[in-house]
Short mmCIF file of C-alpha atoms and ligand atoms in Angstrom, two decimals:
data_model
loop_
_atom_site.label_atom_id
_atom_site.label_comp_id
_atom_site.label_asym_id
_atom_site.label_seq_id
_atom_site.Cartn_x
_atom_site.Cartn_y
_atom_site.Cartn_z
CA LEU A 1 11.60 -28.88 7.10
CA TYR A 2 13.84 -25.85 7.24
CA ARG A 3 12.69 -22.63 8.77
CA LYS A 4 14.60 -19.43 8.71
CA ALA A 5 15.33 -18.11 12.17
CA ALA A 6 12.93 -15.32 12.95
CA ALA A 7 14.49 -11.94 12.33
CA PRO A 8 14.69 -9.78 15.43
CA THR A 9 11.93 -7.21 15.66
CA SER A 10 12.84 -3.72 14.58
CA GLY A 11 10.99 -1.99 17.37
CA SER A 12 8.02 -1.89 19.69
CA PHE A 13 4.81 0.11 19.66
CA LEU A 14 2.21 0.57 22.35
CA LEU A 15 -1.52 0.99 21.71
CA LEU A 16 -3.08 3.48 24.11
CA GLY A 17 -6.28 5.50 24.11
CA PRO A 18 -9.76 5.57 25.61
CA SER A 19 -12.12 2.63 25.82
CA GLY A 20 -14.04 1.91 22.64
CA ALA A 21 -11.59 3.77 20.38
CA GLY A 22 -10.73 0.68 18.34
CA LYS A 23 -7.36 -0.42 19.74
CA THR A 24 -8.19 -4.12 19.86
CA ALA A 25 -9.87 -3.91 16.46
CA LEU A 26 -6.69 -2.41 15.03
CA PHE A 27 -4.48 -4.90 16.85
CA THR A 28 -6.53 -7.80 15.46
CA LEU A 29 -6.56 -6.36 11.95
CA LEU A 30 -2.79 -5.84 11.82
CA GLU A 31 -2.21 -9.27 13.29
CA SER A 32 -4.44 -11.01 10.75
CA LYS A 33 -3.02 -9.00 7.85
CA SER A 34 0.41 -10.11 8.98
CA SER A 35 -0.37 -13.80 9.23
CA ARG A 36 -3.02 -13.92 6.51
CA LEU A 37 -4.83 -16.45 8.60
CA GLU A 38 -8.33 -15.18 8.78
CA LYS A 39 -10.62 -12.32 7.95
CA SER A 40 -10.00 -9.37 10.14
CA THR A 41 -13.46 -8.43 11.25
CA LYS A 42 -13.65 -10.30 14.50
CA PRO A 43 -15.98 -8.72 17.01
CA THR A 44 -14.17 -7.13 19.92
CA HIS A 45 -15.28 -6.22 23.38
CA ILE A 46 -13.97 -4.10 26.22
CA SER A 47 -10.47 -5.27 27.07
CA GLN A 48 -9.46 -5.90 30.65
CA THR A 49 -5.94 -7.11 30.05
CA SER A 50 -3.07 -6.25 27.74
CA SER A 51 -1.86 -8.52 25.00
CA SER A 52 1.03 -8.39 22.60
CA THR A 53 2.11 -9.87 19.33
CA THR A 54 4.77 -9.68 16.65
CA ILE A 55 3.66 -8.35 13.29
CA ASN A 56 5.23 -8.36 9.85
CA LEU A 57 5.02 -4.93 8.30
CA SER A 58 3.44 -5.14 4.84
CA PRO A 59 6.31 -5.38 2.35
CA THR A 60 4.88 -2.46 0.36
CA ILE A 61 5.32 -0.08 3.29
CA PRO A 62 8.62 1.81 3.19
CA ILE A 63 10.76 1.91 6.29
CA ALA A 64 12.83 4.84 7.42
CA SER A 65 16.11 2.96 7.47
CA ASN A 66 15.76 2.39 3.71
CA ARG A 67 16.01 6.09 3.17
CA TYR A 68 19.66 6.01 4.03
CA ARG A 69 20.47 3.30 1.52
CA SER A 70 21.57 4.23 -1.91
CA ILE A 71 19.22 3.30 -4.72
CA ASN A 72 22.22 1.72 -6.40
CA ASP A 73 22.97 -0.40 -3.39
CA PRO A 74 22.83 -3.98 -4.72
CA SER A 75 21.93 -5.28 -1.27
CA LEU A 76 18.70 -3.29 -1.25
CA SER A 77 16.56 -5.66 -3.28
CA GLU A 78 17.78 -8.59 -1.23
CA ALA A 79 17.40 -6.78 2.06
CA SER A 80 13.92 -5.60 1.29
CA LYS A 81 12.80 -9.22 1.04
CA ILE A 82 13.50 -9.76 4.71
CA PRO A 83 10.24 -9.02 6.45
CA VAL A 84 10.37 -6.10 8.80
CA THR A 85 8.73 -7.10 12.04
CA TYR A 86 7.64 -5.09 15.00
CA HIS A 87 6.19 -5.76 18.38
CA LEU A 88 2.74 -4.40 19.18
CA ARG A 89 1.01 -4.26 22.55
CA ASP A 90 -2.70 -3.67 23.07
CA THR A 91 -3.89 -2.21 26.37
CA PRO A 92 -7.33 -1.70 27.91
CA GLY A 93 -8.51 1.91 27.77
CA HIS A 94 -11.01 1.94 30.61
CA GLY A 95 -10.24 4.75 33.04
CA LYS A 96 -9.91 2.42 35.99
CA LEU A 97 -7.35 0.22 34.25
CA ARG A 98 -5.12 2.89 32.74
CA GLU A 99 -2.73 3.47 35.59
CA LEU A 100 -2.14 -0.24 36.09
CA GLN A 101 -2.01 -1.16 32.43
CA GLY A 102 -1.42 1.44 29.71
CA ILE A 103 0.55 3.93 31.79
CA SER A 104 2.55 1.18 33.51
CA GLN A 105 3.29 -0.50 30.21
CA LEU A 106 4.48 2.81 28.81
CA ARG A 107 6.83 3.35 31.76
CA ALA A 108 8.12 -0.21 31.49
CA MET A 109 8.71 0.02 27.77
CA LEU A 110 10.57 3.29 28.16
CA HIS A 111 12.85 1.75 30.75
CA PRO A 112 16.18 1.33 28.96
CA LYS A 113 16.96 -2.06 30.49
CA LYS A 114 13.51 -3.53 30.16
CA SER A 115 12.73 -3.36 26.48
CA LYS A 116 14.43 -5.94 24.30
CA SER A 117 13.64 -4.22 21.06
CA GLY A 118 13.52 -0.48 21.32
CA MET A 119 10.35 1.41 22.04
CA ARG A 120 9.59 3.39 18.89
CA GLY A 121 6.20 4.86 19.34
CA VAL A 122 2.81 5.19 20.94
CA ILE A 123 -0.29 4.73 18.82
CA PHE A 124 -2.95 6.70 20.66
CA VAL A 125 -6.27 5.67 19.15
CA VAL A 126 -9.32 7.92 19.45
CA ASP A 127 -12.86 7.47 18.18
CA ALA A 128 -13.18 10.53 15.94
CA ALA A 129 -16.96 10.13 15.87
CA SER A 130 -17.36 10.25 19.65
CA LEU A 131 -15.37 13.44 20.03
CA SER A 132 -17.93 15.37 18.05
CA GLU A 133 -20.81 14.17 20.13
CA GLN A 134 -19.94 14.63 23.75
CA ASN A 135 -17.43 16.67 25.61
CA GLU A 136 -16.89 13.96 28.15
CA ALA A 137 -15.26 11.75 25.52
CA LEU A 138 -12.99 14.61 24.50
CA ARG A 139 -12.00 15.39 28.08
CA ASP A 140 -11.31 11.74 28.72
CA ALA A 141 -9.17 11.30 25.61
CA ALA A 142 -7.30 14.56 26.16
CA SER A 143 -6.48 13.88 29.79
CA TYR A 144 -5.15 10.41 28.94
CA LEU A 145 -3.08 11.85 26.10
CA HIS A 146 -1.85 14.65 28.35
CA ASP A 147 -0.56 12.12 30.89
CA VAL A 148 1.15 10.11 28.17
CA LEU A 149 2.83 13.19 26.73
CA LEU A 150 3.98 14.28 30.19
CA ILE A 151 5.71 10.93 30.71
CA LEU A 152 7.40 11.21 27.32
CA GLN A 153 8.38 14.80 28.08
CA LYS A 154 9.99 13.85 31.39
CA ARG A 155 11.98 11.13 29.69
CA ALA A 156 13.01 13.46 26.88
CA LEU A 157 14.16 16.17 29.26
CA ASN A 158 15.99 13.70 31.46
CA ASN A 159 18.03 12.70 28.48
CA GLY A 160 19.72 16.05 28.71
CA LYS A 161 19.40 18.27 25.71
CA PRO A 162 15.77 18.65 24.64
CA SER A 163 16.65 17.66 21.10
CA SER A 164 18.81 14.67 22.02
CA LYS A 165 18.53 11.72 19.73
CA ILE A 166 17.02 9.31 22.20
CA ALA A 167 14.19 11.71 23.02
CA ALA A 168 13.08 11.89 19.44
CA GLU A 169 12.88 8.15 19.13
CA VAL A 170 9.51 7.69 20.76
CA ALA A 171 6.95 9.33 18.52
CA VAL A 172 3.19 9.58 19.05
CA LEU A 173 0.58 8.81 16.44
CA VAL A 174 -2.90 10.03 17.25
CA ALA A 175 -4.95 7.66 15.12
CA ALA A 176 -8.23 9.47 14.43
CA ASN A 177 -10.19 6.27 13.92
CA LYS A 178 -13.66 5.51 12.54
CA GLN A 179 -13.37 7.84 9.56
CA ASP A 180 -15.85 5.49 7.84
CA LEU A 181 -18.61 7.07 9.93
CA PHE A 182 -20.06 10.30 8.56
CA THR A 183 -20.17 11.70 12.11
CA ALA A 184 -16.40 11.37 12.45
CA LEU A 185 -14.38 14.56 12.79
CA PRO A 186 -11.63 14.94 10.21
CA PRO A 187 -8.10 14.56 11.63
CA GLY A 188 -7.47 18.32 11.55
CA SER A 189 -10.44 18.97 13.84
CA VAL A 190 -9.43 16.10 16.09
CA ARG A 191 -6.04 17.74 16.46
CA ASP A 192 -7.54 21.17 17.18
CA LYS A 193 -9.95 19.82 19.78
CA LEU A 194 -7.27 17.80 21.53
CA GLU A 195 -4.86 20.73 21.58
CA LEU A 196 -7.50 23.01 23.04
CA GLU A 197 -8.51 20.53 25.71
CA ILE A 198 -4.90 19.65 26.60
CA ASP A 199 -4.29 23.37 26.94
CA ARG A 200 -7.08 23.60 29.53
CA ILE A 201 -5.77 20.59 31.45
CA ARG A 202 -2.25 21.94 31.37
CA LYS A 203 -3.32 25.33 32.66
CA SER A 204 -5.48 23.99 35.45
CA ARG A 205 -2.74 21.60 36.58
CA GLY A 206 -0.19 24.37 36.42
CA LYS A 207 -2.40 26.53 38.58
CA GLY A 208 -2.91 23.69 41.01
CA LEU A 209 0.83 23.27 41.38
CA MET A 210 1.33 27.01 41.97
CA ASP A 211 -1.38 27.09 44.63
CA SER A 212 0.19 24.22 46.51
CA SER A 213 3.43 26.18 46.72
CA VAL A 214 3.62 25.02 50.34
CA ASN A 215 5.67 22.28 48.73
CA PRO A 216 9.16 23.34 49.91
CA GLY A 217 11.85 23.72 47.30
CA GLY A 218 10.18 21.25 45.02
CA SER A 219 10.26 22.87 41.65
CA ASP A 220 7.47 21.15 39.82
CA GLU A 221 8.35 22.79 36.56
CA GLU A 222 8.75 19.46 34.82
CA ASP A 223 5.31 18.31 35.99
CA ILE A 224 3.76 20.81 33.59
CA LEU A 225 3.50 19.88 29.96
CA GLY A 226 5.43 22.18 27.63
CA GLY A 227 4.47 23.03 24.09
CA ASP A 228 3.45 26.66 24.47
CA ASP A 229 3.10 28.25 21.08
CA GLY A 230 4.24 31.67 22.27
CA HIS A 231 0.69 32.97 22.59
CA GLY A 232 -0.07 31.01 25.71
CA MET A 233 -1.69 28.13 23.85
CA PHE A 234 -0.63 24.52 23.65
CA SER A 235 0.17 22.97 20.29
CA PHE A 236 1.67 19.64 19.25
CA LYS A 237 4.01 21.48 16.93
CA SER A 238 5.43 23.56 19.75
CA LEU A 239 5.77 20.47 21.91
CA ALA A 240 7.90 18.87 19.21
CA GLY A 241 10.05 21.97 18.88
CA GLU A 242 10.44 22.56 22.59
CA VAL A 243 10.70 19.08 24.02
CA GLY A 244 11.35 16.86 21.00
CA VAL A 245 8.23 14.74 21.34
CA GLN A 246 6.67 14.40 17.90
CA VAL A 247 2.88 14.01 17.65
CA ASP A 248 1.15 13.29 14.33
CA VAL A 249 -2.62 13.17 13.93
CA ILE A 250 -3.67 10.91 11.05
CA GLY A 251 -7.15 9.77 10.10
CA GLY A 252 -8.10 6.21 9.29
CA ALA A 253 -10.60 3.42 9.78
CA VAL A 254 -10.18 -0.11 11.03
CA LYS A 255 -13.59 -1.01 9.70
CA SER A 256 -14.98 -0.43 6.27
CA ASP A 257 -18.41 -0.96 4.79
CA LYS A 258 -16.81 -2.50 1.74
CA GLU A 259 -15.28 -5.88 2.39
CA ALA A 260 -12.54 -5.33 -0.20
CA ASP A 261 -11.44 -2.14 1.53
CA VAL A 262 -10.65 -3.75 4.83
CA GLY A 263 -7.07 -2.87 5.66
CA ALA A 264 -6.91 0.09 3.28
CA GLY A 265 -8.10 2.42 6.03
CA VAL A 266 -5.03 1.74 8.14
CA ARG A 267 -2.45 2.17 5.38
CA ARG A 268 -1.39 5.65 6.46
CA TRP A 269 -0.89 4.46 10.03
CA GLU A 270 1.29 1.63 8.76
CA GLU A 271 3.29 4.16 6.79
CA TRP A 272 3.79 6.09 10.01
CA LEU A 273 4.95 2.86 11.70
CA GLY A 274 7.37 2.24 8.85
CA MET A 275 8.82 5.71 9.23
CA CYS A 276 9.60 4.92 12.88
CA LEU A 277 11.47 1.72 12.00
P1 GTP B 1 -11.10 -1.01 25.17
O1 GTP B 1 -10.63 -2.40 25.03
O2 GTP B 1 -12.29 -0.89 26.05
O3 GTP B 1 -10.02 -0.07 25.59
O4 GTP B 1 -11.58 -0.50 23.71
P2 GTP B 1 -10.81 -0.67 22.33
O5 GTP B 1 -10.07 0.60 22.05
O6 GTP B 1 -10.01 -1.91 22.29
O7 GTP B 1 -12.02 -0.73 21.29
P3 GTP B 1 -12.43 -1.95 20.34
O8 GTP B 1 -11.32 -2.29 19.42
O9 GTP B 1 -12.98 -3.03 21.17
O10 GTP B 1 -13.57 -1.26 19.46
C1 GTP B 1 -14.73 -0.72 20.02
C2 GTP B 1 -15.84 -0.77 19.00
O11 GTP B 1 -15.55 0.10 17.90
C3 GTP B 1 -16.04 -2.14 18.39
O12 GTP B 1 -17.43 -2.36 18.26
C4 GTP B 1 -15.40 -2.03 17.03
O13 GTP B 1 -15.97 -2.90 16.09
C5 GTP B 1 -15.69 -0.58 16.68
N1 GTP B 1 -14.72 -0.02 15.72
C6 GTP B 1 -13.38 -0.10 15.76
N2 GTP B 1 -12.82 0.52 14.71
C7 GTP B 1 -13.83 1.02 13.97
C8 GTP B 1 -13.88 1.80 12.76
O14 GTP B 1 -12.88 2.15 12.11
N3 GTP B 1 -15.12 2.15 12.32
C9 GTP B 1 -16.26 1.77 12.97
N4 GTP B 1 -17.40 2.16 12.46
N5 GTP B 1 -16.24 1.06 14.10
C10 GTP B 1 -15.05 0.69 14.61
MG1 MG B 2 -9.62 -3.37 23.61
#
């Protein structure tokens, strides 16, 4: 039996975000959609380790590299039959495991020599229903996201010019999950809440660094997250303009009450993935 050699993956993505957000549920859904092996609604539980897989992007999802091909290009129809694959890594979100898992994985994947297929993006999953209930969940999500953005900022600024090409390559999707629940905040509110909370974190850390000015000669400028909107407030838009780290907040749902809808709730996230490939 002949088998075509597996095409190299087009890029890698890392799933980050607080515990219970739905990372493993999303990972499992995308994996089962890709292999068409089984129904996607496997129960998940708190993850303690990371896992990774290779996924075929649904053929109906456009990829960014297609944009540069002419519609008249005869190779297009042929080329679009080759499945576009990407590498996806799930990480545990529990606060005690972040430094050793999610954050370490992020650093490793950003390392130019380490990653075989290029790191394209972070999918930061949040439970949009939990953010409306308790402030603790918001603080937790925002501080994790803040740390992730700071790592991406440092990398972007180390590449030289803030707008250098390499810096723009790692994008962040904030997946405002669980939109099937009526208690879920719409993506716009998720963005506003996260921006406000990140602003607080950024200011208090900035103050902390100023106070500890005993620190001789060590300009800690780059330890403070940028993205000031000109009125002293943090915004994702300003972060993109200033540092070149793009953050998109898009709503969706891994789960659906209607069996036939399973998978439809993640379509816009897959489109985001496609745009990074
Ligand atoms: P950790 O492994 O602890 O970091 O959590 P996780 O982000 O992997 O969360 P997980 O995927 O285990 O999901 C947590 C719970 O949320 C599970 O009970 C899921 O079934 C549920 N869940 C995930 N996505 C959705 C969704 O879109 N809607 C609803 N209603 N529940 C969801
Ligand atoms: Mg998990």
